[in-house]
Coordinates of C-alpha atoms in Angstrom, one line a residue:
X15 CA -31.3 66.5 72.3
X16 CA -34.8 65.9 71.0
X17 CA -33.6 63.7 68.2
X18 CA -31.3 61.8 70.7
X19 CA -34.3 61.3 73.2
X20 CA -36.4 60.0 70.4
X21 CA -33.6 57.3 69.4
X22 CA -33.4 56.1 72.8
X23 CA -37.2 55.8 73.1
X24 CA -37.3 53.7 70.1
X25 CA -34.6 51.6 71.2
X26 CA -36.1 50.7 74.4
X27 CA -39.3 50.0 72.7
X28 CA -37.6 47.4 70.5
X29 CA -36.0 45.6 73.5
X30 CA -39.3 45.4 75.1
X31 CA -40.5 43.1 72.4
X32 CA -38.3 40.3 73.3
X33 CA -38.3 39.1 69.7
X34 CA -34.6 39.7 68.9
X35 CA -32.5 36.4 68.7
X36 CA -32.0 35.2 72.3
X37 CA -28.4 34.5 73.4
X38 CA -27.9 31.2 75.1
X39 CA -26.6 27.6 74.9
X40 CA -28.2 24.7 73.5
X41 CA -29.9 22.8 76.3
X42 CA -28.9 19.4 75.5
X43 CA -25.2 20.1 75.3
X44 CA -24.5 21.8 78.8
X45 CA -24.0 20.5 82.3
X46 CA -26.7 21.1 84.7
X47 CA -24.9 23.9 86.2
X48 CA -25.8 26.0 83.2
X49 CA -29.4 25.1 83.5
X50 CA -30.2 28.8 83.7
X51 CA -28.4 29.6 80.4
X52 CA -29.8 26.5 78.6
X53 CA -33.3 27.6 79.5
X54 CA -32.8 30.9 77.7
X55 CA -32.1 34.5 78.7
X56 CA -35.5 35.2 80.0
X57 CA -35.9 38.7 81.8
X58 CA -38.5 38.9 84.5
X59 CA -41.7 41.0 83.6
X60 CA -41.5 44.5 84.6
X61 CA -43.4 45.2 87.8
X62 CA -46.9 46.3 87.1
X63 CA -47.0 44.9 83.6
X64 CA -49.7 42.3 83.4
X65 CA -49.4 39.3 81.4
X66 CA -52.1 39.5 78.8
X67 CA -53.6 36.7 76.6
X68 CA -52.8 37.3 73.0
X69 CA -54.3 35.7 70.0
X70 CA -52.1 33.0 68.6
X71 CA -49.6 34.4 66.0
X72 CA -50.4 33.9 62.4
X73 CA -50.2 30.1 61.7
X74 CA -48.3 30.8 58.5
X75 CA -45.3 32.3 60.7
X76 CA -45.4 29.6 63.4
X77 CA -43.7 26.4 63.4
X78 CA -46.2 23.8 62.4
X79 CA -45.5 20.3 63.5
X80 CA -47.5 17.3 64.9
X81 CA -44.8 16.1 67.0
X82 CA -47.0 14.1 69.1
X83 CA -48.6 11.8 66.4
X84 CA -47.8 8.0 66.0
X85 CA -44.8 7.6 63.5
X86 CA -44.9 5.8 60.3
X87 CA -42.9 2.9 61.5
X88 CA -42.2 1.2 58.1
X89 CA -41.1 4.6 56.7
X90 CA -38.8 5.3 59.7
X91 CA -37.2 1.7 59.5
X92 CA -36.5 2.4 55.9
X93 CA -34.9 5.8 56.7
X94 CA -32.9 4.2 59.5
X95 CA -31.6 1.2 57.0
X96 CA -30.4 4.2 54.8
X97 CA -28.5 5.7 57.5
X98 CA -24.6 5.0 57.6
X99 CA -23.3 3.1 60.6
X100 CA -19.9 4.4 61.8
X101 CA -18.1 5.0 65.1
X102 CA -18.3 8.2 67.0
X103 CA -15.8 10.8 65.6
X104 CA -13.7 12.7 68.1
X105 CA -15.4 15.8 69.7
X106 CA -12.3 17.9 69.1
X107 CA -13.2 21.4 67.8
X108 CA -16.8 21.3 69.0
X109 CA -18.3 24.5 69.9
X110 CA -22.0 25.5 70.2
X111 CA -20.9 28.7 68.4
X112 CA -20.3 26.5 65.3
X113 CA -24.1 26.1 65.1
X114 CA -24.8 29.8 64.8
X115 CA -26.1 32.2 67.4
X116 CA -28.5 30.4 69.7
X117 CA -32.2 30.5 68.8
X118 CA -31.4 32.8 65.6
X119 CA -34.4 33.6 63.3
X120 CA -32.0 33.7 60.4
X121 CA -32.8 30.1 59.1
X122 CA -34.5 28.7 56.1
X123 CA -36.3 25.9 58.1
X124 CA -40.0 26.2 59.2
X125 CA -40.5 29.3 61.5
X126 CA -37.4 31.1 60.1
X127 CA -37.5 34.8 59.4
X128 CA -41.0 35.2 61.2
X129 CA -39.7 37.9 63.5
X130 CA -39.5 35.8 66.6
X131 CA -36.7 33.8 67.9
X132 CA -36.6 29.9 67.9
X133 CA -36.9 29.4 71.5
X134 CA -40.2 31.4 71.8
X135 CA -41.4 29.8 68.5
X136 CA -40.9 26.4 70.3
X137 CA -42.7 27.6 73.4
X138 CA -45.6 29.0 71.5
X139 CA -45.9 25.6 69.8
X140 CA -45.6 23.3 72.8
X141 CA -47.3 25.1 75.5
X142 CA -51.1 25.6 76.2
X143 CA -52.7 28.4 77.9
X144 CA -50.1 30.8 76.6
X145 CA -49.8 34.5 77.5
X146 CA -47.5 36.9 75.8
X147 CA -45.6 39.9 76.6
X148 CA -47.6 42.9 75.8
X149 CA -46.3 44.7 72.8
X150 CA -44.4 41.7 71.5
X151 CA -47.0 40.8 68.7
X152 CA -47.6 37.3 69.9
X153 CA -44.0 36.4 70.2
X154 CA -42.6 36.5 73.8
X155 CA -44.1 33.9 75.8
X156 CA -44.6 34.9 79.5
X157 CA -46.6 32.0 81.0
X158 CA -48.0 28.6 79.8
X159 CA -48.6 25.0 80.7
X160 CA -46.4 22.1 79.2
X161 CA -47.7 18.7 78.9
X162 CA -44.3 17.4 79.1
X163 CA -43.8 14.6 76.3
X164 CA -40.6 13.3 78.3
X165 CA -41.9 12.8 81.7
X166 CA -45.7 12.9 81.4
X167 CA -45.8 15.6 83.9
X168 CA -47.7 19.0 83.6
X169 CA -45.5 22.0 84.2
X170 CA -46.4 25.5 85.0
X171 CA -44.0 27.8 83.1
X172 CA -43.3 31.3 83.9
X173 CA -40.7 33.4 82.1
X174 CA -37.9 34.7 84.5
X175 CA -34.4 34.2 85.4
X176 CA -35.1 31.7 88.2
X177 CA -38.1 30.0 86.6
X178 CA -37.4 29.7 82.9
X179 CA -35.0 26.7 83.5
X180 CA -38.1 24.7 84.4
X181 CA -38.9 24.3 80.8
X182 CA -36.0 24.0 78.4
X183 CA -35.8 23.5 74.6
X184 CA -34.2 20.2 73.9
X185 CA -32.3 19.2 70.7
X186 CA -33.8 15.9 70.1
X187 CA -30.3 15.1 68.3
X188 CA -28.0 16.9 70.6
X189 CA -25.7 19.2 68.9
X190 CA -22.6 17.7 70.1
X191 CA -23.8 14.2 69.1
X192 CA -24.4 15.7 65.7
X193 CA -20.8 17.1 65.4
X194 CA -19.4 13.7 66.3
X195 CA -21.6 12.1 63.6
X196 CA -21.3 14.1 60.5
X197 CA -22.2 17.7 61.4
X198 CA -18.4 18.6 61.1
X199 CA -18.8 18.4 57.3
X200 CA -21.8 20.4 57.2
X201 CA -21.7 23.9 55.9
X202 CA -22.4 26.9 58.6
X203 CA -25.8 27.4 57.1
X204 CA -26.9 23.5 57.5
X205 CA -25.5 23.5 61.0
X206 CA -27.6 26.8 61.8
X207 CA -30.8 25.1 60.4
X208 CA -30.1 21.8 62.3
X209 CA -29.9 23.9 65.6
X210 CA -33.0 25.6 65.0
X211 CA -35.1 23.0 62.9
X212 CA -38.5 22.5 64.7
X213 CA -38.4 18.9 63.9
X214 CA -35.1 18.7 66.2
X215 CA -36.5 20.8 69.1
X216 CA -38.9 20.0 71.9
X217 CA -40.0 22.0 74.9
X218 CA -39.3 19.6 77.9
X219 CA -38.9 19.3 81.6
X220 CA -35.6 21.1 82.5
X221 CA -34.2 18.3 85.0
X222 CA -35.0 15.5 82.4
X223 CA -33.2 17.6 79.7
X224 CA -30.3 18.1 81.9
X225 CA -30.1 14.2 82.7
X226 CA -30.2 13.5 78.9
X227 CA -27.1 15.7 78.4
X228 CA -25.7 14.8 74.9
X229 CA -26.8 11.3 74.9
X230 CA -28.0 9.3 71.8
X231 CA -30.7 6.6 71.9
X232 CA -28.2 4.1 73.1
X233 CA -27.7 6.1 76.2
X234 CA -30.8 7.8 77.1
X235 CA -34.6 7.4 76.3
X236 CA -37.4 9.5 77.7
X237 CA -38.9 8.2 81.0
X238 CA -42.3 8.4 79.4
X239 CA -42.3 5.1 77.5
X240 CA -45.4 6.1 75.3
X241 CA -43.3 8.9 73.7
X242 CA -40.3 6.8 72.8
X243 CA -41.5 5.7 69.4
X244 CA -41.9 9.4 68.4
X245 CA -38.7 10.3 70.0
X246 CA -36.5 7.9 68.3
X247 CA -38.5 8.4 65.0
X248 CA -37.7 12.2 65.2
X249 CA -34.0 11.4 65.7
X250 CA -33.9 9.2 62.6
X251 CA -35.7 12.0 60.6
X252 CA -33.2 14.6 61.7
X253 CA -30.2 12.4 61.0
X254 CA -31.6 11.6 57.5
X255 CA -32.4 15.2 56.7
X256 CA -28.8 16.5 57.8
X257 CA -26.8 13.3 56.4
X258 CA -25.6 12.3 59.9
X259 CA -24.7 8.8 60.8
X260 CA -25.6 6.5 63.7
X261 CA -23.4 4.1 65.6
X262 CA -24.2 0.6 65.8
X263 CA -25.3 0.7 69.3
X264 CA -27.5 3.5 68.6
X265 CA -29.0 2.0 65.6
X266 CA -29.8 -1.2 67.6
X267 CA -31.3 0.8 70.5
X268 CA -33.7 2.6 68.0
X269 CA -34.6 -0.6 66.3
X270 CA -35.4 -2.1 69.6
X271 CA -37.8 0.8 70.3
X272 CA -39.5 0.6 66.9
X273 CA -40.1 -3.1 67.6
X274 CA -42.7 -1.9 70.2
X275 CA -44.5 0.7 68.2
X276 CA -46.8 -1.3 66.1
X277 CA -47.6 0.2 62.6
X278 CA -48.6 3.6 63.0
X279 CA -49.4 5.5 59.8
X280 CA -49.5 9.1 60.9
X281 CA -47.8 11.6 58.6
X282 CA -44.3 12.9 59.6
X283 CA -43.9 16.2 61.4
X284 CA -45.3 18.9 59.1
X285 CA -41.9 20.8 58.7
X286 CA -41.5 21.4 55.0
X287 CA -37.8 20.7 54.1
X288 CA -35.9 23.3 52.1
X289 CA -35.0 22.2 48.5
X290 CA -32.3 19.7 49.5
X291 CA -33.9 18.8 52.8
X292 CA -31.3 20.6 54.6
X293 CA -30.9 24.0 53.6
X294 CA -28.1 24.5 51.2
X295 CA -27.3 22.8 47.9
X296 CA -24.3 20.3 47.9
X297 CA -20.9 22.1 47.2
X298 CA -19.8 21.9 43.5
X299 CA -18.2 18.9 42.7
X300 CA -19.5 17.0 45.7
X301 CA -21.4 13.9 44.9
X302 CA -24.5 13.2 46.8
X303 CA -24.3 10.4 49.5
X304 CA -24.7 6.9 48.0
X305 CA -26.8 5.6 51.1
X306 CA -29.9 5.5 49.0
X307 CA -31.0 2.7 46.9
X308 CA -32.2 2.7 43.3
X309 CA -35.8 3.8 43.2
X310 CA -36.7 0.5 41.6
X311 CA -36.3 -1.2 45.0
X312 CA -38.8 0.9 46.6
X313 CA -36.7 2.5 49.1
X314 CA -37.9 6.0 49.7
X315 CA -35.6 9.0 48.5
X316 CA -34.0 10.9 51.4
X317 CA -34.5 14.2 49.8
X318 CA -36.1 15.9 46.7
X319 CA -32.5 16.7 45.5
X320 CA -31.7 13.0 45.4
X321 CA -34.9 12.3 43.5
X322 CA -34.0 15.0 40.9
X323 CA -30.5 13.8 40.6
X324 CA -31.9 10.2 39.8
X325 CA -34.3 11.7 37.2
X326 CA -37.2 10.6 39.1
X327 CA -38.9 13.8 40.3
X328 CA -41.7 14.5 40.2
X329 CA -42.9 11.6 42.5
X330 CA -46.5 10.5 42.7
X331 CA -48.0 8.5 45.6
X332 CA -47.4 4.9 44.8
X333 CA -44.3 5.4 42.9
X334 CA -41.1 3.8 43.9
X335 CA -39.2 6.1 46.1
X336 CA -42.0 8.4 47.1
X337 CA -42.7 9.0 50.7
X338 CA -45.2 11.6 52.5
X339 CA -42.4 13.4 54.1
X340 CA -41.4 14.7 50.5
X341 CA -44.8 15.8 49.7
X342 CA -45.1 19.3 51.5
X343 CA -48.6 20.0 50.5
X344 CA -50.2 16.6 50.7
X345 CA -51.4 16.5 47.3
X346 CA -49.8 13.2 46.3
X347 CA -47.1 14.6 44.2
X348 CA -43.7 15.1 45.7
X349 CA -40.6 16.9 44.6
X350 CA -42.7 19.1 42.0

């Protein structure tokens, strides 16, 4: 009996941490009626349990990204020019489950295997004045304030079944949009990375996220115009990283936004890509996509894997094919 009681007590303690992968549905792919589910399966704080400020988690385990910086427009245009342009494939067979368990920590992108589910990783990254559930080791976010990039509003976040929907985690490239533009051909591991990559995730105003649905840049843009440059730049980087394509209307809409972005030179989001910039190596006998020009043209390589295939690695700043996004440690040498 004592052994069984001890086992139950340990199990209860593990549940209290809130750091197990959450079960939910990707917010940018669900109708408004599923807002609670898309916000995440947040439980209310037990009565009498105070929300206490906790030190920020170890920076080495939290997703690091400067998602609000001005994009390098020239680099984004070069990446956009390298994306294949095709029609939208049928949605036949699409299921959120094909992108892995929602908010799983079992990924190889930034923040993976850090002991905290992806939803809480992004809340920790994007909210200010954060408090954490006691005993969760700085993982489970209870409250915070979101300076919403999509609407420009300041939103008070409180974890709970009736309130978590106010702040949702948007897939910048919606998963169903990705499915119809190349993700059907990705391995399960790469799809799981795509669904949990901080580059593709943003904590946002819940109603704005529901209005976006699964739209691409041709059908929806953030109401806050100052963020549109960063928004479409992130979409381009995600589609480049995961070998997805764009429609002609989508490409033209992105290009129009970039026309008004000036010539920003800030670095891309600091989310170090895996070896092949997507999480897995190409299948045996599968040639790398040929959307990349010979490095002699000056077009940046889309990934280190392709730079190595071309015999151009390592790349030094100023070399044809070099781009800052391939230089994870910023030392001027990429694909070392």
